[in-house]
């Protein structure tokens, strides 16, 4: 398929690959998350891919988009909480590892190995592997309970859309709902609850840099969704 | 190359066992955790592809993992009856192809002793900055 020039209408390109997004989402659907939610995550990644794709590089769009969608789905599952029964020791180790991966990635400038994680967590390599596998069934209740209820969501979109039409606010609500849960949560905290990045980082137990990155992603995703419209 | 072999029932609920195996090997090769996860996803895809090849209700998967300091190669074969003759359906579905293209360095299908063998290979990144 011919890629439109930069700035051109990438809608047809996105539409042509929605089947790919559904197929990739299906690959993750045995992990307890609703299939439709996964399709949504993959679709947003597809839109991002269409907007950031550099067609001067020697790589097919479908290959590039597949990488983006898989990456986004992996992050989506990392951002969830426990959904299946997992030994408490592994749950705790998984949560510890989540923080350590972030810290060590910043410290080393690359993803840490299993051995490096085990050394940092003072456990055996096989315990790290088992905890990472157990992490496939993770759901963050703290994030769920902090998610926007409809009233807060309406207030958020009303404030954000001040001076704009009901349709504009409805459009913002719709686009926000398409974002991954953690990005939506962080946008809410930053722009509705007026919390600083550092405060959000403390609440979520992640670094300020991660909050900054997720905010940036969330804003870019919103922009991409508007561009597609 | 060193190698390990695992034989499991071809059921999605059993795929955590090969994932743990490949995770252990990836730890020995000192892959970054992101690559470990890529490898596990690719292994899921390879196993699902082999299951789709096989029409037998009693099918089992034979998984062979070979590795050295620089690469990991995985072969998956089914013991059951093929859903189609070996000459048909050797191509992965377009979606499986896309996923494996994105996750591993190389993959393919071979016929050996009358069995269809699907394989993949991941090369350890030498770029210290690679995630």
Short mmCIF file of C-alpha atoms in Angstrom, two decimals:
data_model
loop_
_atom_site.label_atom_id
_atom_site.label_comp_id
_atom_site.label_asym_id
_atom_site.label_seq_id
_atom_site.Cartn_x
_atom_site.Cartn_y
_atom_site.Cartn_z
CA UNK A 1 0.00 0.00 0.00
CA UNK A 2 1.28 3.47 -0.89
CA UNK A 3 1.96 5.64 2.12
CA UNK A 4 0.60 9.17 1.93
CA UNK A 5 3.03 12.06 2.10
CA UNK A 6 3.80 13.41 5.56
CA UNK A 7 0.84 15.38 6.74
CA UNK A 8 -1.45 13.58 4.31
CA UNK A 9 -4.55 11.66 5.23
CA UNK A 10 -3.39 8.50 6.96
CA UNK A 11 -6.94 7.37 7.73
CA UNK A 12 -7.03 4.80 4.91
CA UNK A 13 -3.65 3.42 6.01
CA UNK A 14 -4.97 2.98 9.55
CA UNK A 15 -8.23 1.44 8.35
CA UNK A 16 -6.30 -1.00 6.16
CA UNK A 17 -4.41 -2.28 9.21
CA UNK A 18 -7.24 -2.48 11.75
CA UNK A 19 -7.51 -6.21 11.01
CA UNK A 20 -3.88 -6.55 12.02
CA UNK A 21 -4.63 -4.67 15.26
CA UNK A 22 -7.50 -7.06 16.03
CA UNK A 23 -5.34 -10.10 15.29
CA UNK A 24 -2.53 -8.91 17.53
CA UNK A 25 -5.00 -8.08 20.31
CA UNK A 26 -6.37 -11.62 20.01
CA UNK A 27 -2.88 -12.97 20.75
CA UNK A 28 -3.09 -11.35 24.18
CA UNK A 29 -6.71 -12.24 24.88
CA UNK A 30 -5.96 -15.33 26.99
CA UNK A 31 -4.64 -13.17 29.83
CA UNK A 32 -7.95 -12.16 31.36
CA UNK A 33 -8.43 -8.76 29.75
CA UNK A 34 -11.56 -8.08 27.65
CA UNK A 35 -10.76 -8.52 23.97
CA UNK A 36 -12.41 -5.19 23.05
CA UNK A 37 -10.14 -3.32 25.46
CA UNK A 38 -7.10 -4.92 23.88
CA UNK A 39 -8.29 -3.99 20.40
CA UNK A 40 -8.59 -0.42 21.63
CA UNK A 41 -5.03 -0.42 22.97
CA UNK A 42 -3.71 -1.90 19.72
CA UNK A 43 -5.71 0.57 17.63
CA UNK A 44 -4.31 3.58 19.48
CA UNK A 45 -0.81 2.18 18.93
CA UNK A 46 -1.64 1.75 15.24
CA UNK A 47 -2.65 5.42 15.02
CA UNK A 48 0.58 6.42 16.72
CA UNK A 49 2.51 4.24 14.32
CA UNK A 50 0.81 5.85 11.31
CA UNK A 51 1.71 9.30 12.63
CA UNK A 52 5.31 8.55 13.50
CA UNK A 53 6.21 6.24 10.61
CA UNK A 54 9.19 7.36 8.57
CA UNK A 55 8.71 5.89 5.09
CA UNK A 56 12.27 6.77 4.09
CA UNK A 57 13.46 3.87 6.27
CA UNK A 58 13.75 0.44 4.74
CA UNK A 59 10.98 -1.18 6.79
CA UNK A 60 7.39 -1.99 5.89
CA UNK A 61 4.68 -0.04 7.70
CA UNK A 62 3.00 -3.27 8.83
CA UNK A 63 6.24 -4.44 10.48
CA UNK A 64 6.71 -1.11 12.20
CA UNK A 65 3.07 -0.97 13.32
CA UNK A 66 3.20 -4.55 14.63
CA UNK A 67 6.16 -3.67 16.85
CA UNK A 68 4.35 -0.61 18.16
CA UNK A 69 1.14 -2.53 18.87
CA UNK A 70 2.90 -5.39 20.64
CA UNK A 71 4.92 -2.90 22.70
CA UNK A 72 1.80 -1.01 23.72
CA UNK A 73 -0.02 -4.21 24.69
CA UNK A 74 2.96 -5.31 26.77
CA UNK A 75 2.93 -1.96 28.59
CA UNK A 76 -0.83 -2.28 29.01
CA UNK A 77 -0.44 -5.57 30.87
CA UNK A 78 2.40 -4.20 32.96
CA UNK A 79 0.03 -1.43 34.04
CA UNK A 80 -2.72 -3.85 35.19
CA UNK A 81 -3.24 -5.61 38.49
CA UNK A 82 -3.57 -9.20 39.61
CA UNK A 83 -6.43 -11.02 37.89
CA UNK A 84 -5.56 -14.64 38.60
CA UNK A 85 -4.61 -16.29 41.87
CA UNK A 86 -0.89 -15.92 42.35
CA UNK A 87 1.19 -16.76 45.43
CA UNK A 88 1.63 -13.66 47.56
CA UNK A 89 5.41 -14.02 47.58
CA UNK A 90 5.48 -13.87 43.78
CA UNK A 91 3.07 -10.92 43.73
CA UNK A 92 5.34 -9.00 46.07
CA UNK A 93 8.44 -9.93 44.13
CA UNK A 94 6.78 -8.92 40.85
CA UNK A 95 5.88 -5.51 42.28
CA UNK A 96 9.42 -5.08 43.55
CA UNK A 97 10.81 -6.07 40.15
CA UNK A 98 8.60 -3.54 38.38
CA UNK A 99 10.32 -0.76 40.32
CA UNK A 100 13.74 -2.31 39.91
CA UNK A 101 13.39 -2.65 36.13
CA UNK A 102 12.66 1.05 35.95
CA UNK A 103 15.53 2.03 38.26
CA UNK A 104 18.06 -0.28 36.63
CA UNK A 105 17.04 0.74 33.11
CA UNK A 106 17.81 4.34 34.02
CA UNK A 107 21.00 3.39 35.82
CA UNK A 108 22.37 1.04 33.13
CA UNK A 109 20.99 2.76 30.05
CA UNK A 110 19.49 -0.54 28.88
CA UNK A 111 17.02 -3.16 30.09
CA UNK A 112 18.50 -5.19 32.97
CA UNK A 113 19.10 -8.91 32.65
CA UNK A 114 17.36 -11.48 34.83
CA UNK A 115 20.60 -11.99 36.76
CA UNK A 116 20.99 -8.27 37.43
CA UNK A 117 17.39 -8.11 38.64
CA UNK A 118 17.91 -11.12 40.88
CA UNK A 119 21.02 -9.53 42.41
CA UNK A 120 19.14 -6.27 43.04
CA UNK A 121 16.14 -8.08 44.56
CA UNK A 122 18.41 -10.47 46.50
CA UNK A 123 16.71 -13.58 45.15
CA UNK A 124 17.50 -16.38 42.71
CA UNK A 125 17.32 -16.02 38.91
CA UNK A 126 14.52 -18.60 38.70
CA UNK A 127 12.44 -16.65 41.20
CA UNK A 128 12.69 -13.59 38.95
CA UNK A 129 11.57 -15.66 35.94
CA UNK A 130 8.65 -17.14 37.88
CA UNK A 131 7.61 -13.70 39.19
CA UNK A 132 7.73 -12.18 35.69
CA UNK A 133 5.60 -15.05 34.39
CA UNK A 134 3.19 -14.60 37.30
CA UNK A 135 3.06 -10.91 36.41
CA UNK A 136 0.98 -11.81 33.37
CA UNK A 137 -2.01 -11.98 35.70
CA UNK A 138 -1.53 -8.62 37.36
CA UNK A 139 -4.21 -5.94 37.82
CA UNK A 140 -3.53 -2.76 39.79
CA UNK A 141 -6.56 -2.28 42.04
CA UNK A 142 -5.14 1.03 43.20
CA UNK A 143 -5.38 2.30 39.65
CA UNK A 144 -8.86 0.90 39.18
CA UNK A 145 -10.15 2.54 42.33
CA UNK A 146 -8.61 5.81 41.25
CA UNK A 147 -10.05 5.71 37.77
CA UNK A 148 -12.46 8.42 36.81
CA UNK A 149 -16.09 7.82 37.63
CA UNK A 150 -18.53 9.41 35.22
CA UNK A 151 -19.11 12.53 37.34
CA UNK A 152 -15.42 13.31 37.70
CA UNK A 153 -14.90 12.51 34.05
CA UNK A 154 -17.60 15.02 33.09
CA UNK A 155 -16.05 17.67 35.34
CA UNK A 156 -12.65 17.00 33.83
CA UNK A 157 -13.86 17.32 30.28
CA UNK A 158 -15.97 20.36 31.18
CA UNK A 159 -12.94 22.11 32.70
CA UNK A 160 -10.65 21.03 29.90
CA UNK A 161 -13.09 22.12 27.27
CA UNK A 162 -13.92 25.51 28.76
CA UNK A 163 -15.34 27.83 26.15
CA UNK A 164 -15.77 25.01 23.69
CA UNK A 165 -18.91 23.32 22.49
CA UNK A 166 -20.58 20.27 23.96
CA UNK A 167 -19.41 18.38 20.86
CA UNK A 168 -15.82 19.39 21.57
CA UNK A 169 -16.09 18.13 25.14
CA UNK A 170 -17.77 14.94 24.00
CA UNK A 171 -14.96 14.44 21.52
CA UNK A 172 -12.35 14.93 24.25
CA UNK A 173 -14.21 12.45 26.50
CA UNK A 174 -14.27 9.93 23.70
CA UNK A 175 -10.57 10.37 22.91
CA UNK A 176 -9.55 10.17 26.57
CA UNK A 177 -11.51 6.96 26.93
CA UNK A 178 -9.42 5.49 24.10
CA UNK A 179 -6.17 6.00 26.01
CA UNK A 180 -4.51 3.29 28.09
CA UNK A 181 -5.72 3.40 31.68
CA UNK A 182 -2.49 4.62 33.23
CA UNK A 183 -2.07 7.48 30.76
CA UNK A 184 -5.69 8.53 31.30
CA UNK A 185 -5.15 8.40 35.07
CA UNK A 186 -2.01 10.54 34.89
CA UNK A 187 -3.66 13.11 32.60
CA UNK A 188 -6.51 13.32 35.11
CA UNK A 189 -4.19 13.82 38.08
CA UNK A 190 -2.03 16.39 36.30
CA UNK A 191 -4.69 18.45 34.53
CA UNK A 192 -7.81 17.97 36.65
CA UNK A 193 -6.48 17.37 40.17
CA UNK A 194 -3.60 19.78 39.55
CA UNK A 195 -1.00 17.46 41.02
CA UNK A 196 2.66 17.87 40.16
CA UNK A 197 4.53 15.16 38.30
CA UNK A 198 6.45 14.39 41.49
CA UNK A 199 3.20 13.93 43.48
CA UNK A 200 1.80 11.61 40.83
CA UNK A 201 5.06 9.67 40.79
CA UNK A 202 4.87 9.16 44.56
CA UNK A 203 1.23 8.05 44.34
CA UNK A 204 1.95 5.50 41.65
CA UNK A 205 5.32 4.43 43.02
CA UNK A 206 7.11 5.24 39.79
CA UNK A 207 9.73 7.81 38.89
CA UNK A 208 8.99 11.38 37.91
CA UNK A 209 10.66 10.62 34.57
CA UNK A 210 8.17 7.85 33.92
CA UNK A 211 5.29 10.18 34.75
CA UNK A 212 6.74 12.71 32.34
CA UNK A 213 7.05 10.07 29.62
CA UNK A 214 3.50 8.80 30.17
CA UNK A 215 2.13 12.33 30.13
CA UNK A 216 3.92 12.97 26.87
CA UNK A 217 2.58 9.72 25.40
CA UNK A 218 -0.93 10.56 26.56
CA UNK A 219 -0.82 14.00 25.03
CA UNK A 220 0.65 12.69 21.78
CA UNK A 221 -1.99 9.99 21.61
CA UNK A 222 -4.74 12.56 22.11
CA UNK A 223 -3.21 14.68 19.39
CA UNK A 224 -3.03 11.68 17.08
CA UNK A 225 -6.67 10.87 17.74
CA UNK A 226 -7.67 14.42 16.88
CA UNK A 227 -5.52 14.37 13.75
CA UNK A 228 -7.22 11.21 12.54
CA UNK A 229 -10.63 12.76 13.01
CA UNK B 1 25.26 -25.32 21.26
CA UNK B 2 23.55 -26.49 24.43
CA UNK B 3 20.00 -27.70 24.24
CA UNK B 4 16.92 -28.56 26.29
CA UNK B 5 13.79 -30.40 25.22
CA UNK B 6 10.27 -30.19 26.59
CA UNK B 7 7.18 -32.19 25.72
CA UNK B 8 3.81 -30.72 26.74
CA UNK B 9 0.13 -31.14 25.94
CA UNK B 10 -0.84 -28.78 23.14
CA UNK B 11 -3.19 -26.66 25.22
CA UNK B 12 -2.98 -22.92 25.85
CA UNK B 13 -3.00 -23.50 29.61
CA UNK B 14 0.23 -25.51 29.26
CA UNK B 15 2.15 -22.80 27.44
CA UNK B 16 3.38 -21.28 30.69
CA UNK B 17 5.79 -24.25 30.93
CA UNK B 18 7.68 -23.52 27.70
CA UNK B 19 7.56 -19.81 28.60
CA UNK B 20 9.30 -20.56 31.90
CA UNK B 21 11.83 -22.74 30.09
CA UNK B 22 12.67 -20.09 27.54
CA UNK B 23 12.81 -17.49 30.32
CA UNK B 24 15.41 -19.62 32.09
CA UNK B 25 17.51 -20.01 28.97
CA UNK B 26 17.23 -16.29 28.21
CA UNK B 27 18.53 -15.60 31.71
CA UNK B 28 21.55 -17.82 31.05
CA UNK B 29 22.25 -15.94 27.82
CA UNK B 30 21.83 -12.69 29.78
CA UNK B 31 19.18 -11.13 27.59
CA UNK B 32 17.51 -7.93 28.80
CA UNK B 33 14.06 -8.44 30.32
CA UNK B 34 12.39 -6.77 27.33
CA UNK B 35 13.95 -9.33 24.99
CA UNK B 36 12.94 -12.12 27.38
CA UNK B 37 9.35 -10.97 27.06
CA UNK B 38 9.64 -10.70 23.26
CA UNK B 39 11.01 -14.22 23.13
CA UNK B 40 8.15 -15.55 25.28
CA UNK B 41 5.55 -13.84 23.10
CA UNK B 42 7.18 -15.24 19.97
CA UNK B 43 7.24 -18.71 21.51
CA UNK B 44 3.50 -18.44 22.22
CA UNK B 45 2.94 -17.51 18.59
CA UNK B 46 5.09 -20.37 17.31
CA UNK B 47 3.27 -22.89 19.52
CA UNK B 48 -0.16 -21.60 18.50
CA UNK B 49 0.86 -21.90 14.84
CA UNK B 50 1.90 -25.51 15.34
CA UNK B 51 -1.35 -26.28 17.17
CA UNK B 52 -3.26 -24.85 14.20
CA UNK B 53 -1.34 -27.25 11.91
CA UNK B 54 -2.50 -30.28 13.83
CA UNK B 55 -5.99 -31.77 13.80
CA UNK B 56 -5.40 -34.45 16.42
CA UNK B 57 -7.23 -34.15 19.72
CA UNK B 58 -4.30 -35.91 21.40
CA UNK B 59 -1.62 -33.64 20.06
CA UNK B 60 1.45 -32.76 22.05
CA UNK B 61 4.14 -30.22 21.41
CA UNK B 62 7.81 -31.01 21.36
CA UNK B 63 9.87 -27.92 22.03
CA UNK B 64 13.64 -27.88 21.58
CA UNK B 65 15.62 -24.88 22.76
CA UNK B 66 19.21 -24.53 21.60
CA UNK B 67 21.50 -21.74 22.69
CA UNK B 68 25.02 -20.43 22.94
CA UNK B 69 26.41 -17.16 24.24
CA UNK B 70 25.11 -15.17 21.29
CA UNK B 71 21.78 -16.65 20.17
CA UNK B 72 18.75 -18.76 21.05
CA UNK B 73 16.99 -21.02 18.56
CA UNK B 74 13.66 -22.72 19.28
CA UNK B 75 12.01 -25.50 17.31
CA UNK B 76 8.40 -26.57 17.86
CA UNK B 77 6.99 -29.78 16.42
CA UNK B 78 3.66 -31.51 16.93
CA UNK B 79 3.33 -35.25 17.54
CA UNK B 80 -0.24 -35.27 16.27
CA UNK B 81 -1.78 -35.56 12.83
CA UNK B 82 -1.42 -32.61 10.52
CA UNK B 83 -4.57 -30.73 9.58
CA UNK B 84 -3.22 -30.45 6.05
CA UNK B 85 -0.59 -32.32 4.04
CA UNK B 86 2.95 -31.14 4.61
CA UNK B 87 3.00 -29.55 1.21
CA UNK B 88 0.00 -27.36 2.15
CA UNK B 89 -0.24 -24.66 4.76
CA UNK B 90 3.47 -24.47 5.47
CA UNK B 91 3.18 -20.70 5.34
CA UNK B 92 2.32 -19.02 8.62
CA UNK B 93 -0.79 -16.88 8.62
CA UNK B 94 -0.06 -13.30 7.67
CA UNK B 95 -0.63 -12.19 11.26
CA UNK B 96 1.68 -14.81 12.77
CA UNK B 97 4.26 -13.80 10.19
CA UNK B 98 3.96 -10.15 11.23
CA UNK B 99 4.28 -10.92 14.91
CA UNK B 100 7.31 -13.17 14.52
CA UNK B 101 8.93 -10.71 12.09
CA UNK B 102 8.63 -8.06 14.76
CA UNK B 103 9.86 -10.12 17.69
CA UNK B 104 12.70 -12.35 16.48
CA UNK B 105 15.59 -12.07 14.05
CA UNK B 106 14.67 -15.05 11.92
CA UNK B 107 12.01 -17.74 11.70
CA UNK B 108 10.82 -20.38 9.29
CA UNK B 109 9.34 -23.80 8.62
CA UNK B 110 11.16 -27.01 7.73
CA UNK B 111 10.06 -30.54 6.98
CA UNK B 112 12.04 -33.21 8.78
CA UNK B 113 11.28 -36.95 9.02
CA UNK B 114 7.77 -36.31 7.79
CA UNK B 115 7.10 -33.70 10.44
CA UNK B 116 6.63 -29.96 10.07
CA UNK B 117 9.06 -28.07 12.26
CA UNK B 118 8.49 -24.40 12.95
CA UNK B 119 11.49 -22.54 14.30
CA UNK B 120 12.70 -19.10 15.35
CA UNK B 121 16.01 -17.56 16.25
CA UNK B 122 16.89 -14.57 18.38
CA UNK B 123 20.35 -13.05 18.29
CA UNK B 124 21.68 -11.41 21.42
CA UNK B 125 22.06 -7.66 20.90
CA UNK B 126 25.65 -6.47 21.05
CA UNK B 127 24.72 -2.81 21.17
CA UNK B 128 25.12 -1.93 24.87
CA UNK B 129 22.47 0.75 24.47
CA UNK B 130 19.88 -1.67 23.11
CA UNK B 131 16.85 -2.22 25.28
#
